[in-house]
PDB file of C-alpha atoms and ligand atoms in Angstrom:
ATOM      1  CA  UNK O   1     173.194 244.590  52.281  1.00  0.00           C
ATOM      2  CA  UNK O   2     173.512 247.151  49.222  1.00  0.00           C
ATOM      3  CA  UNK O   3     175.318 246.940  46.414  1.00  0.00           C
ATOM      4  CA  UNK O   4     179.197 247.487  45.974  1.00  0.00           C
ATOM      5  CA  UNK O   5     181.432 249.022  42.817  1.00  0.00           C
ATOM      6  CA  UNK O   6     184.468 248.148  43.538  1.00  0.00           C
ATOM      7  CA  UNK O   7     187.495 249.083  41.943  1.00  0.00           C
ATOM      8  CA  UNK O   8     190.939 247.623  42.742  1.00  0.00           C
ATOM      9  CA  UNK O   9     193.950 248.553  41.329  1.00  0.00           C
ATOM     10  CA  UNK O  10     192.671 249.412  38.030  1.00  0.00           C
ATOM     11  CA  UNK O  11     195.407 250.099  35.031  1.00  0.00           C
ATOM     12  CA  UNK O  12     193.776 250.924  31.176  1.00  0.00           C
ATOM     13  CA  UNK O  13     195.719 252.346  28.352  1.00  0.00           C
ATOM     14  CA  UNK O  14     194.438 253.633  25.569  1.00  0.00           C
ATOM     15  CA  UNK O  15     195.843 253.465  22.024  1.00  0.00           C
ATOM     16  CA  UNK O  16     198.718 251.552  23.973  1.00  0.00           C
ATOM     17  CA  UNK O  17     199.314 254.618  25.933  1.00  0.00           C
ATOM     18  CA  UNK O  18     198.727 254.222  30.259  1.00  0.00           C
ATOM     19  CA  UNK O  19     196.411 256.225  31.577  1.00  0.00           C
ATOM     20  CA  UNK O  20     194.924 254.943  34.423  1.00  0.00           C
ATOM     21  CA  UNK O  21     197.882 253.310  37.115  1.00  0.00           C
ATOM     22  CA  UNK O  22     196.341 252.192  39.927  1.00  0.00           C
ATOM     23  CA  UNK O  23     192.917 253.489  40.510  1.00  0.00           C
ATOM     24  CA  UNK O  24     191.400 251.931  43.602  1.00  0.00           C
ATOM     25  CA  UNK O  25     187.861 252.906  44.320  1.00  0.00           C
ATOM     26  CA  UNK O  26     184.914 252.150  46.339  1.00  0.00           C
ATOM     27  CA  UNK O  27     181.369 253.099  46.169  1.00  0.00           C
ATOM     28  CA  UNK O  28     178.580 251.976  47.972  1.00  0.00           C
ATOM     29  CA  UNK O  29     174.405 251.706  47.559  1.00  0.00           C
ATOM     30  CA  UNK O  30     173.577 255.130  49.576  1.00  0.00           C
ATOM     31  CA  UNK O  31     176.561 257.132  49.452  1.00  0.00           C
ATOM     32  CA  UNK O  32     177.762 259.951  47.293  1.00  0.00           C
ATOM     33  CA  UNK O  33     180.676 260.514  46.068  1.00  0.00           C
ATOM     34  CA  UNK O  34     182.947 263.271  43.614  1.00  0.00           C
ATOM     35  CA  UNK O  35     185.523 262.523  41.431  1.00  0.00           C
ATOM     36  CA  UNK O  36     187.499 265.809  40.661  1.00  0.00           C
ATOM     37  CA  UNK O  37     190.984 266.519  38.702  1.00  0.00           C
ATOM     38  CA  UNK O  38     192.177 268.544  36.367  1.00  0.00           C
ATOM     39  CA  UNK O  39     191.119 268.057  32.838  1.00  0.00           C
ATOM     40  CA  UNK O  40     193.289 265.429  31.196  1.00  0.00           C
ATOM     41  CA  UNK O  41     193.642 263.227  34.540  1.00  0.00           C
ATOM     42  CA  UNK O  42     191.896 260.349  33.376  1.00  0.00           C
ATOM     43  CA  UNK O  43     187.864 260.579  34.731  1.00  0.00           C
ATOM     44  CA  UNK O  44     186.550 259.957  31.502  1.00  0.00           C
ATOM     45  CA  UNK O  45     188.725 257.102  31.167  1.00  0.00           C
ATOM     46  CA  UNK O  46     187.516 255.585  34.415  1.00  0.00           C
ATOM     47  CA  UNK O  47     183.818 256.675  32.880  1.00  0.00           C
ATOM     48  CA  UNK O  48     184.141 254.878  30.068  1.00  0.00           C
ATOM     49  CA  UNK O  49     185.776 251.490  31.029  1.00  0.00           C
ATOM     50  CA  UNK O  50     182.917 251.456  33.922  1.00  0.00           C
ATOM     51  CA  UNK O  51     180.605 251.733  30.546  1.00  0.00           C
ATOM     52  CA  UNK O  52     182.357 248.816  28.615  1.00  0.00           C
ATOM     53  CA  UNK O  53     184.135 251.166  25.819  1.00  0.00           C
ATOM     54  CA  UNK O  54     186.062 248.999  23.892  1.00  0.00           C
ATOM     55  CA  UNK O  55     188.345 251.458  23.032  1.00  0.00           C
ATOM     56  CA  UNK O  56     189.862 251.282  26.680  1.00  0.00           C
ATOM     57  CA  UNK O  57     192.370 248.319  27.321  1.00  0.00           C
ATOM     58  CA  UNK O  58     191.857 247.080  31.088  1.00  0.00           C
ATOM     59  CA  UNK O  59     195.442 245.922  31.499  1.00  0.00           C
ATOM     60  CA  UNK O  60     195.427 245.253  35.135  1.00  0.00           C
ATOM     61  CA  UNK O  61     192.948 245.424  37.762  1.00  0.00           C
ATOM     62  CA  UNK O  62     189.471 244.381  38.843  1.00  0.00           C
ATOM     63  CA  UNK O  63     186.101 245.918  38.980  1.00  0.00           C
ATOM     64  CA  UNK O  64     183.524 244.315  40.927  1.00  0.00           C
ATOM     65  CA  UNK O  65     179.841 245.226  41.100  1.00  0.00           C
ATOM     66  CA  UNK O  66     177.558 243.675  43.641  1.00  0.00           C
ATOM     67  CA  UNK O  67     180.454 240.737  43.956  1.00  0.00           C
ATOM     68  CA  UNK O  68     180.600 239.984  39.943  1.00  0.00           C
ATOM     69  CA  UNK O  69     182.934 240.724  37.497  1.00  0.00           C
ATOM     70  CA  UNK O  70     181.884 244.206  35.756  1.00  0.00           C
ATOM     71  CA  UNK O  71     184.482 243.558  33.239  1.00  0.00           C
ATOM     72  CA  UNK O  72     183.271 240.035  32.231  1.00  0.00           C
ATOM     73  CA  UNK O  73     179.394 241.793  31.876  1.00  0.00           C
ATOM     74  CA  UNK O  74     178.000 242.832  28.419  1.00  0.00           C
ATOM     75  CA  UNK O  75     176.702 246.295  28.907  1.00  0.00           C
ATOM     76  CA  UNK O  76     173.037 246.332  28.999  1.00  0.00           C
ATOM     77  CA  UNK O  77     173.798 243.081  31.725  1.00  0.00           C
ATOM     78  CA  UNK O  78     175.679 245.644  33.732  1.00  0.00           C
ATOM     79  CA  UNK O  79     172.775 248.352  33.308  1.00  0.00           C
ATOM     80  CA  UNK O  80     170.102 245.562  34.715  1.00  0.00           C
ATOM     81  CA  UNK O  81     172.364 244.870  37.492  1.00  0.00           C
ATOM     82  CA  UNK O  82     171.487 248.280  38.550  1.00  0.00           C
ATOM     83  CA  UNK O  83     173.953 250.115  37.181  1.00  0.00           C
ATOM     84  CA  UNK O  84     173.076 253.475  35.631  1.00  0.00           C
ATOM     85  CA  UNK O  85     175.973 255.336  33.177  1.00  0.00           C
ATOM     86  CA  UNK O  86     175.129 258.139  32.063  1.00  0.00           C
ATOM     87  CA  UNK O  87     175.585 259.229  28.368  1.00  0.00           C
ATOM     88  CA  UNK O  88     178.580 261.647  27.694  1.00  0.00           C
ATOM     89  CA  UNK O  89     177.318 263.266  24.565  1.00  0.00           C
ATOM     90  CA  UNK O  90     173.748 262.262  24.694  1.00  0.00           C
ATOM     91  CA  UNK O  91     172.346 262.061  21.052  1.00  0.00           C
ATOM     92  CA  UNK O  92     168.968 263.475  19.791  1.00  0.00           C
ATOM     93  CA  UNK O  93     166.588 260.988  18.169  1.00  0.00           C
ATOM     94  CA  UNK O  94     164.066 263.252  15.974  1.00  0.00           C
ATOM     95  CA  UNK O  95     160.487 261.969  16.283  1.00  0.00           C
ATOM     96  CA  UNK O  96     161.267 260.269  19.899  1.00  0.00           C
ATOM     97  CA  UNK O  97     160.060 261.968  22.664  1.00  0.00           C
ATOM     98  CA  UNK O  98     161.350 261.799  25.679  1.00  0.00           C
ATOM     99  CA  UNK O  99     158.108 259.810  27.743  1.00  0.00           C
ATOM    100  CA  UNK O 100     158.748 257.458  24.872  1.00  0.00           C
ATOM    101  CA  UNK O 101     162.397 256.788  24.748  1.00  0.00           C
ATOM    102  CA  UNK O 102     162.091 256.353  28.465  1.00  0.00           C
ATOM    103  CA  UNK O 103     159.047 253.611  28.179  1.00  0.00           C
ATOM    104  CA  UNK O 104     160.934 252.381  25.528  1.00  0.00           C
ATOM    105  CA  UNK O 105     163.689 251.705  28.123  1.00  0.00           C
ATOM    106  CA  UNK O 106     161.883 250.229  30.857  1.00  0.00           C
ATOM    107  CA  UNK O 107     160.445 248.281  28.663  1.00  0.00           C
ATOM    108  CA  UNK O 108     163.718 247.009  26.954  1.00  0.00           C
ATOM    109  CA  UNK O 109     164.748 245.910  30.686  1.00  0.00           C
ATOM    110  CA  UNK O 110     161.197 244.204  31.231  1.00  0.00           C
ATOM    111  CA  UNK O 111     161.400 242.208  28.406  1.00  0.00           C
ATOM    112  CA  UNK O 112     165.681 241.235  29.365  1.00  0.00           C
ATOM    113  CA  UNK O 113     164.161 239.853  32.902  1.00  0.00           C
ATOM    114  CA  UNK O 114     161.392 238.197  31.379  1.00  0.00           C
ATOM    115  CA  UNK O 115     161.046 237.706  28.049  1.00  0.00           C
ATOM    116  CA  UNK O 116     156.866 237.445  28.022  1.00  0.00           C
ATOM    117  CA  UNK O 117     157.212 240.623  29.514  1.00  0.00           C
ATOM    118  CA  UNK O 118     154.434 242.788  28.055  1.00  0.00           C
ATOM    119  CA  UNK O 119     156.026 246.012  29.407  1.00  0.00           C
ATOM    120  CA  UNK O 120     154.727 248.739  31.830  1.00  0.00           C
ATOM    121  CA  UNK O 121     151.122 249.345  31.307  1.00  0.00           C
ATOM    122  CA  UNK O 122     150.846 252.638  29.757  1.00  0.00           C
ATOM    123  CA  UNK O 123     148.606 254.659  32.744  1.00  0.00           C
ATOM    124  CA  UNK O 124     151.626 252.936  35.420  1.00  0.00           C
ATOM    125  CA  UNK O 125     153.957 254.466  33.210  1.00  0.00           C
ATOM    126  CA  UNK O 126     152.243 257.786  33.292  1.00  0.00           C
ATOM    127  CA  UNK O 127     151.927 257.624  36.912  1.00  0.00           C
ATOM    128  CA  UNK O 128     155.761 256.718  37.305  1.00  0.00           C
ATOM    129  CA  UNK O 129     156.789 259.883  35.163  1.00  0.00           C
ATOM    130  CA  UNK O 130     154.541 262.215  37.089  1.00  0.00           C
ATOM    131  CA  UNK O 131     155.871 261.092  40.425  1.00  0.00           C
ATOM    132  CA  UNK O 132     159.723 261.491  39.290  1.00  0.00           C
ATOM    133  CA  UNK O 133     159.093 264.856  37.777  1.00  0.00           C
ATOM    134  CA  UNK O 134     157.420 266.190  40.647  1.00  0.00           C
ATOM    135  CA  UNK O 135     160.134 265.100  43.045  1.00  0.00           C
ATOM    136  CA  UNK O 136     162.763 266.401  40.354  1.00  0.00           C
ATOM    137  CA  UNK O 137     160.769 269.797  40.497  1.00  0.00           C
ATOM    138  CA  UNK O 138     160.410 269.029  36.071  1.00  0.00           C
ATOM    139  CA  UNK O 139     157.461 270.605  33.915  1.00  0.00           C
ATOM    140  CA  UNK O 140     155.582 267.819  33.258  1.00  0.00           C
ATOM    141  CA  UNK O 141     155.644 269.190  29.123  1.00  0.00           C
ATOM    142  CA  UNK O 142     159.256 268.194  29.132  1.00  0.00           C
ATOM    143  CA  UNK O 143     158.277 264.984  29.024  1.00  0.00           C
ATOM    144  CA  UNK O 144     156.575 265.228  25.585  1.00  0.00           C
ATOM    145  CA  UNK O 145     159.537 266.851  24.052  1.00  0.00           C
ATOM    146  CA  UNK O 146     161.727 265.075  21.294  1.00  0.00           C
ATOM    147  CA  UNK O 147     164.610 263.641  23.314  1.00  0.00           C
ATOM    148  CA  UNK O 148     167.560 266.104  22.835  1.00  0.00           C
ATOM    149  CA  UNK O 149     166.630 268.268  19.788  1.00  0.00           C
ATOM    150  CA  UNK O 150     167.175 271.416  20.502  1.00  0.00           C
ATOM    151  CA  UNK O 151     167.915 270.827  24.169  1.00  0.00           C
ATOM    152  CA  UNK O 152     170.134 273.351  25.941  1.00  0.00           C
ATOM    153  CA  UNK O 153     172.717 271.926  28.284  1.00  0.00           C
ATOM    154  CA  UNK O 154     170.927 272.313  31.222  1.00  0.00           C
ATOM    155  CA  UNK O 155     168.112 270.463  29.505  1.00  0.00           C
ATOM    156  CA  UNK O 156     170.273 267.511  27.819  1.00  0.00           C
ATOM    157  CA  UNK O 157     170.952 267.029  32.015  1.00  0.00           C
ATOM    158  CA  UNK O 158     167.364 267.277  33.184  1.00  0.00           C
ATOM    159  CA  UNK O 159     166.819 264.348  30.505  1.00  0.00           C
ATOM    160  CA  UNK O 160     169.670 262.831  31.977  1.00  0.00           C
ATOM    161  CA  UNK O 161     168.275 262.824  35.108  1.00  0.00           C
ATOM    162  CA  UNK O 162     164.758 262.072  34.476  1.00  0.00           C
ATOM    163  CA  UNK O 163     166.102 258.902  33.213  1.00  0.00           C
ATOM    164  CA  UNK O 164     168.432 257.974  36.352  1.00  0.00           C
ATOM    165  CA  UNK O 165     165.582 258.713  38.452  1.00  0.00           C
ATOM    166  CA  UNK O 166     163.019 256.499  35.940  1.00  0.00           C
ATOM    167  CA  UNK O 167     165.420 253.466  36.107  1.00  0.00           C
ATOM    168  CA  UNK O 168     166.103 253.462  39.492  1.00  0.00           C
ATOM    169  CA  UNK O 169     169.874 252.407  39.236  1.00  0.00           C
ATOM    170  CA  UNK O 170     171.469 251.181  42.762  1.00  0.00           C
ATOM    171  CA  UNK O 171     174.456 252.950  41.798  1.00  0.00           C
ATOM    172  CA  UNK O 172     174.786 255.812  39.205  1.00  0.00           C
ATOM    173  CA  UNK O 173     178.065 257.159  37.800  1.00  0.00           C
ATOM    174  CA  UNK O 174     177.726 260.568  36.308  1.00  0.00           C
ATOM    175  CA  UNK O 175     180.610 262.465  34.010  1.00  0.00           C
ATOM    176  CA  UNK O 176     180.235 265.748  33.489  1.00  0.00           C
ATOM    177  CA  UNK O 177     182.007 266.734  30.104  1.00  0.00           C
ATOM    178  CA  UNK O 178     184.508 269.390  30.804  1.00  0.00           C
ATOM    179  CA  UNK O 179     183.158 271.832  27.896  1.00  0.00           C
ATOM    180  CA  UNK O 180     179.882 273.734  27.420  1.00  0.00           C
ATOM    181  CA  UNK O 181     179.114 272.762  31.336  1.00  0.00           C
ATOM    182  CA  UNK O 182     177.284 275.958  32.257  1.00  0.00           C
ATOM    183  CA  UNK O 183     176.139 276.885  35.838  1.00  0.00           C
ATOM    184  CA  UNK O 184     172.373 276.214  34.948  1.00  0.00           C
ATOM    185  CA  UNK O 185     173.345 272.419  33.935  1.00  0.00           C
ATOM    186  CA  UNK O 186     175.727 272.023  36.764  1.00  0.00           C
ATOM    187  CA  UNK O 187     172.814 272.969  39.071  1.00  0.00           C
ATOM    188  CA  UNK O 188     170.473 270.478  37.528  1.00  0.00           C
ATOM    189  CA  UNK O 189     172.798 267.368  37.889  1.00  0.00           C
ATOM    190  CA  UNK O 190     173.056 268.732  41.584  1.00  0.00           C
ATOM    191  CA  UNK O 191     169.936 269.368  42.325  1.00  0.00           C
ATOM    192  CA  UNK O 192     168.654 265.879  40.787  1.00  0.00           C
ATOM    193  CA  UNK O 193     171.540 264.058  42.795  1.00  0.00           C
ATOM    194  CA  UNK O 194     170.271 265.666  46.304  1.00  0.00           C
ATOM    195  CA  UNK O 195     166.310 264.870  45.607  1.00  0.00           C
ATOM    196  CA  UNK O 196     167.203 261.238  44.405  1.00  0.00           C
ATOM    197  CA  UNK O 197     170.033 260.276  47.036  1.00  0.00           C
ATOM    198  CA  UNK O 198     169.085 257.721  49.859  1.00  0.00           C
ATOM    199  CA  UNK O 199     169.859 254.865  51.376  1.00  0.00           C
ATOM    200  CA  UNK O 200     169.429 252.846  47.929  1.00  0.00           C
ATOM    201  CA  UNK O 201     171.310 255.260  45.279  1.00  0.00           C
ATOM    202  CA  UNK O 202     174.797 255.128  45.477  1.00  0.00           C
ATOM    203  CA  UNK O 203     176.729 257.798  43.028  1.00  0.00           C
ATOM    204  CA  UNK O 204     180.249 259.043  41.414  1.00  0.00           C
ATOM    205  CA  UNK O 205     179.807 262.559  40.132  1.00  0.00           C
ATOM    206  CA  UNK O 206     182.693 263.045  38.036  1.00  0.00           C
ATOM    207  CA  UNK O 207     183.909 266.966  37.408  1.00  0.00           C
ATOM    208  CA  UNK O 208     186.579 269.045  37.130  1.00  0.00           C
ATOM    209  CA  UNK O 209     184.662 271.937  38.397  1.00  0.00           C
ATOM    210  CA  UNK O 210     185.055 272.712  42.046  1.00  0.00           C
ATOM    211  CA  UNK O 211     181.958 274.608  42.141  1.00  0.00           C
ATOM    212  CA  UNK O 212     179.879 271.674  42.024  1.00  0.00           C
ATOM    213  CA  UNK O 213     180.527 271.461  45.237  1.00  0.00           C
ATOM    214  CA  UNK O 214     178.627 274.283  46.450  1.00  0.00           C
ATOM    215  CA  UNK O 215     175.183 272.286  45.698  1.00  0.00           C
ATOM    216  CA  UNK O 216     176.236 268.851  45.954  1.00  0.00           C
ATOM    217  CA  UNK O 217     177.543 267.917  49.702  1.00  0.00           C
ATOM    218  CA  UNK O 218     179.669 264.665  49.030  1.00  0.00           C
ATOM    219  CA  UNK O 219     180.378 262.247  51.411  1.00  0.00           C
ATOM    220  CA  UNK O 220     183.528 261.723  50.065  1.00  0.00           C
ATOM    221  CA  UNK O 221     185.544 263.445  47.477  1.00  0.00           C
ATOM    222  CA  UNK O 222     188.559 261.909  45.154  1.00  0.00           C
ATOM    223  CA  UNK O 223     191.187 263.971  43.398  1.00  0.00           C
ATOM    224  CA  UNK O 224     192.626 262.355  40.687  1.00  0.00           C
ATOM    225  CA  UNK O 225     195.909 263.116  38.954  1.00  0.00           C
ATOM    226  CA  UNK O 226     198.065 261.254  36.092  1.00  0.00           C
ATOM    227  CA  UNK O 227     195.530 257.853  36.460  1.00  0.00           C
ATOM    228  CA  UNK O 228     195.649 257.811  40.372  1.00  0.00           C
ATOM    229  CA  UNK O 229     193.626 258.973  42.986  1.00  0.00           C
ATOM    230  CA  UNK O 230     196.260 261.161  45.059  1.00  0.00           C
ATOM    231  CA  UNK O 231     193.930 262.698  47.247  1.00  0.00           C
ATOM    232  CA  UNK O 232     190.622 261.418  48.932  1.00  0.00           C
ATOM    233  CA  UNK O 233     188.682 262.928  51.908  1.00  0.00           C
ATOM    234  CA  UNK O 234     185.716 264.172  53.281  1.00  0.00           C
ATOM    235  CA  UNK O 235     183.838 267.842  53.417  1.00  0.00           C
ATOM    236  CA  UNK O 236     186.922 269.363  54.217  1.00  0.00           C
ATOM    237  CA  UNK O 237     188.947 268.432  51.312  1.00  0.00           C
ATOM    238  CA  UNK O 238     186.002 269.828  49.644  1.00  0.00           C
ATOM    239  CA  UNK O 239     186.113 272.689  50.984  1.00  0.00           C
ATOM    240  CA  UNK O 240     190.371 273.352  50.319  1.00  0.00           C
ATOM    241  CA  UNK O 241     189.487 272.502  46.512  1.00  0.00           C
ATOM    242  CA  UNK O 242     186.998 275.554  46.632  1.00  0.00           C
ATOM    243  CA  UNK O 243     189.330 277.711  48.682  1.00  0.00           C
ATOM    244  CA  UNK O 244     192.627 276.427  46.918  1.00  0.00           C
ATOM    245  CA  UNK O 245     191.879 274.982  43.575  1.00  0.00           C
ATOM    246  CA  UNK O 246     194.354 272.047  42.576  1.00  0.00           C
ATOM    247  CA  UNK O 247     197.831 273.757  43.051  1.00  0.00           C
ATOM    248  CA  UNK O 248     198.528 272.719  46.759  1.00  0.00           C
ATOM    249  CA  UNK O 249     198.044 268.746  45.979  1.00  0.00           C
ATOM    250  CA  UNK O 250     200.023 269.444  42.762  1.00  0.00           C
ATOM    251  CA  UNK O 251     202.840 270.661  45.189  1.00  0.00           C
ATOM    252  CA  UNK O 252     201.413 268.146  48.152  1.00  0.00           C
ATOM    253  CA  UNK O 253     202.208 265.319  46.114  1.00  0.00           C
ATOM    254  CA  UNK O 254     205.413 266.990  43.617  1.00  0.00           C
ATOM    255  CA  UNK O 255     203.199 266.313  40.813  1.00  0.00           C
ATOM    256  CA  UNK O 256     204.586 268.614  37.448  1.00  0.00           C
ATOM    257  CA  UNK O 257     202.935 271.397  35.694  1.00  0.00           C
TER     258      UNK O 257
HETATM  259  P1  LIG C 301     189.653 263.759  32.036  1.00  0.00           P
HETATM  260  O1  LIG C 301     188.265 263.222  31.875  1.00  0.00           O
HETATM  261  O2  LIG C 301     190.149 263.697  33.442  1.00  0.00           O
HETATM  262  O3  LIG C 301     189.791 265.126  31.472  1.00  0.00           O
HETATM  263  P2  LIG C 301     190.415 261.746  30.093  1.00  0.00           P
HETATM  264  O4  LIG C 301     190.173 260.418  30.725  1.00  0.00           O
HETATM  265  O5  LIG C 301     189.423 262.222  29.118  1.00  0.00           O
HETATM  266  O6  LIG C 301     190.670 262.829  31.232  1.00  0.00           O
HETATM  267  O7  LIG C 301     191.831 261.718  29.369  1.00  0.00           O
HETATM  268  C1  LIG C 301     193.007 261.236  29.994  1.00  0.00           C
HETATM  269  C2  LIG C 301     194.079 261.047  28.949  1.00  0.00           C
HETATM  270  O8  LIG C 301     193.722 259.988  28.085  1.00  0.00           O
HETATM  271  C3  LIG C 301     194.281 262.260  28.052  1.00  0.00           C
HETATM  272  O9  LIG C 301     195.658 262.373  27.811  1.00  0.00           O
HETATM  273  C4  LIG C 301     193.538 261.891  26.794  1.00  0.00           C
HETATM  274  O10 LIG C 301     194.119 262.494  25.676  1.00  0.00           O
HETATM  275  C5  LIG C 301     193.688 260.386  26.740  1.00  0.00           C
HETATM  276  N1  LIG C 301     192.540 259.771  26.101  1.00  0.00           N
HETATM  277  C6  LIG C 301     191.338 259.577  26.656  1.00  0.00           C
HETATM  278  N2  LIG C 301     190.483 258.986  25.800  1.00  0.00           N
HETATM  279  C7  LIG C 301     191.166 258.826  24.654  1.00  0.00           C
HETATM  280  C8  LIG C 301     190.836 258.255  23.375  1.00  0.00           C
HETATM  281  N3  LIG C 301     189.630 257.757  23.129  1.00  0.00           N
HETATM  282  N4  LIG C 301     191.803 258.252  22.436  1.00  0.00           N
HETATM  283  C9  LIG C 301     193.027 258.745  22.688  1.00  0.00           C
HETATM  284  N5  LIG C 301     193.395 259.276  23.861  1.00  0.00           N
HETATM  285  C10 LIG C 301     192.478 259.326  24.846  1.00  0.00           C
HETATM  286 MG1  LIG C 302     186.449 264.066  31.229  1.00  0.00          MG
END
C-alpha cells in the first residue's frame, strides 16, 4: 500500500483573516494531480500549511500523511516521511554548489534515521547524480554550479527538480509562484514531473497557468476558488480550462468578479 496526503476539511486564516474554508483533498503514492485557480484563491496557502509555515493558523481540519498527523510533525519529520515541498523562492547560497547542497541533504536525512550514519559514500553519490540527470535529460556541469546564483527561472526549477528526483519523496507538492513563471521554467517542472512519475511518486502541481497543462497530463485536476475546491475532474476539465479559462466555473458556481 502507498502512501496517502489526506486533507479533510481544512480551514486556515491568516493574520485572523479565512482563507482556506473547507479544502478537502486527496493524493495518493503514484498519481498526479493539478491544483489550478485564479491568483489570490488560496494555493499558496494550502502550500504553505502542507510546509508547516507558522504564519498560517490551521483552525479546523485535518491533514493526514501516510495515517499520521502532518500537523502534529516538525518539518524536516514530515520531509523524512517522504514528503518533498518544494521551495517557493528558493535562495542562493554563494560558495555551495549544487552536488554539494544536495549531498549535504541526503546526508542530513542519513544522519536523522541513524545517527552513526556516516553519509553516502562520495563515488555512490556521484553515481546517484549521474543517473537522475540523465533521466532528467540535465548537463551533468549543472551540477557543479553554485546553487541558485545567477540561475534563470527555468534553472532555479531544474535545481528544484534535481533535488525531488535526488530525495526520492513518495509524494511531492510543487507551487509554482504566479510571477516571473516563464514558458522555459514551466516546461522544466513538466518535463521533470513526466520522467519522475510512477507508481511510487505521488504529486500536487500547483498553478494558475492553464498552459501547464499542455505538457503535464494530470490524472486529476482541482480548481480552487475563495479557499474551496469548487471544481475537480479529470482530462476533460483540463481540457475546458484551456478552451475556457476560469469564467464558466466563476458563473457555474455564481462566484463574484
Ligand atoms: P494563490 O496562491 O492562489 O494566489 P494565496 O494563498 O497566495 O493565493 O493567497 C490567498 C489569500 O491569502 C490572498 O488574499 C492573500 O493576500 C492572503 N495571504 C496569503 N498569504 C498571506 C500572508 N502571509 N500574509 C497576509 N495575507 C496572506
Ligand atoms: Mg500562489
Amino acid at each position: 500500500m502507498g502512501a496517502t496526503l489526506e486533507i479533510r476539511n481544512l480551514h486556515v486564516t491568516v493574520e485572523d483573516q479565512p482563507i482556506l474554508r473547507g479544502v478537502n483533498l486527496t493524493i495518493n503514492q503514484g498519481e498526479v494531480h493539478a491544483l489550478m485557480g485564479p491568483n489570490g484563491s488560496g494555493k499558496s496557502t494550502l502550500a504553505n500549511v502542507l510546509l508547516g509555515n507558522p504564519a498560517y493558523e490551521v483552525t479546523d481540519g485535518e491533514i493526514y500523511f501516510d495515517g499520521k498527523d502532518l500537523l502534529e510533525m516538525e518539518v524536516d519529520e514530515r520531509s523524512r516521511a517522504g514528503l518533498f515541498l518544494a521551495f517557493q523562492y528558493p535562495v542562493s547560497i554563494p560558495g555551495v554548489t549544487l552536488a554539494n547542497f544536495l549531498r549535504q541533504a541526503i546526508n542530513a536525512r542519513m544522519k536523522a534515521n541513524d545517527p552513526e550514519s556516516k553519509g553516502i559514500p562520495i563515488p555512490e553519490f556521484r553515481r546517484l547524480m549521474i543517473e537522475k540527470m540523465n533521466m532528467l535529460k540535465m548537463d551533468p556541469s549543472f551540477a557543479g554550479r553554485y546553487l541558485n546564483e545567477g540561475f534563470s527561472g527555468g534553472e532555479k526549477k531544474r535545481a528544484e527538480i534535481l533535488q525531488m528526483a535526488v530525495l526520492n519523496p513518495r509524494i511531492a507538492i510543487l507551487d509554482e509562484t504566479d510571477s516571473g513563471l516563464d514558458i522555459d521554467a514551466l516546461r522544466v517542472v513538466a518535463d521533470g514531473v513526466n520522467s519522475l512519475k510512477g507508481p511510487d511518486l505521488g504529486v500536487l502541481v500547483i498553478t494558475h497557468y492553464q498552459r501547464i497543462l499542455n505538457y503535464i497530463q494530470p490524472d486529476t485536476v482541482h480548481v480552487m476558488f475563495e479557499g474551496q475546491i469548487v471544481e475537480s475532474g479529470g482530462p476533460d476539465l483540463a481540457l475546458a480550462l484551456e478552451e475556457k479559462g476560469y469564467d464558466w466555473i466563476r458563473e457555474k458556481h455564481a462566484i463574484a468578479e
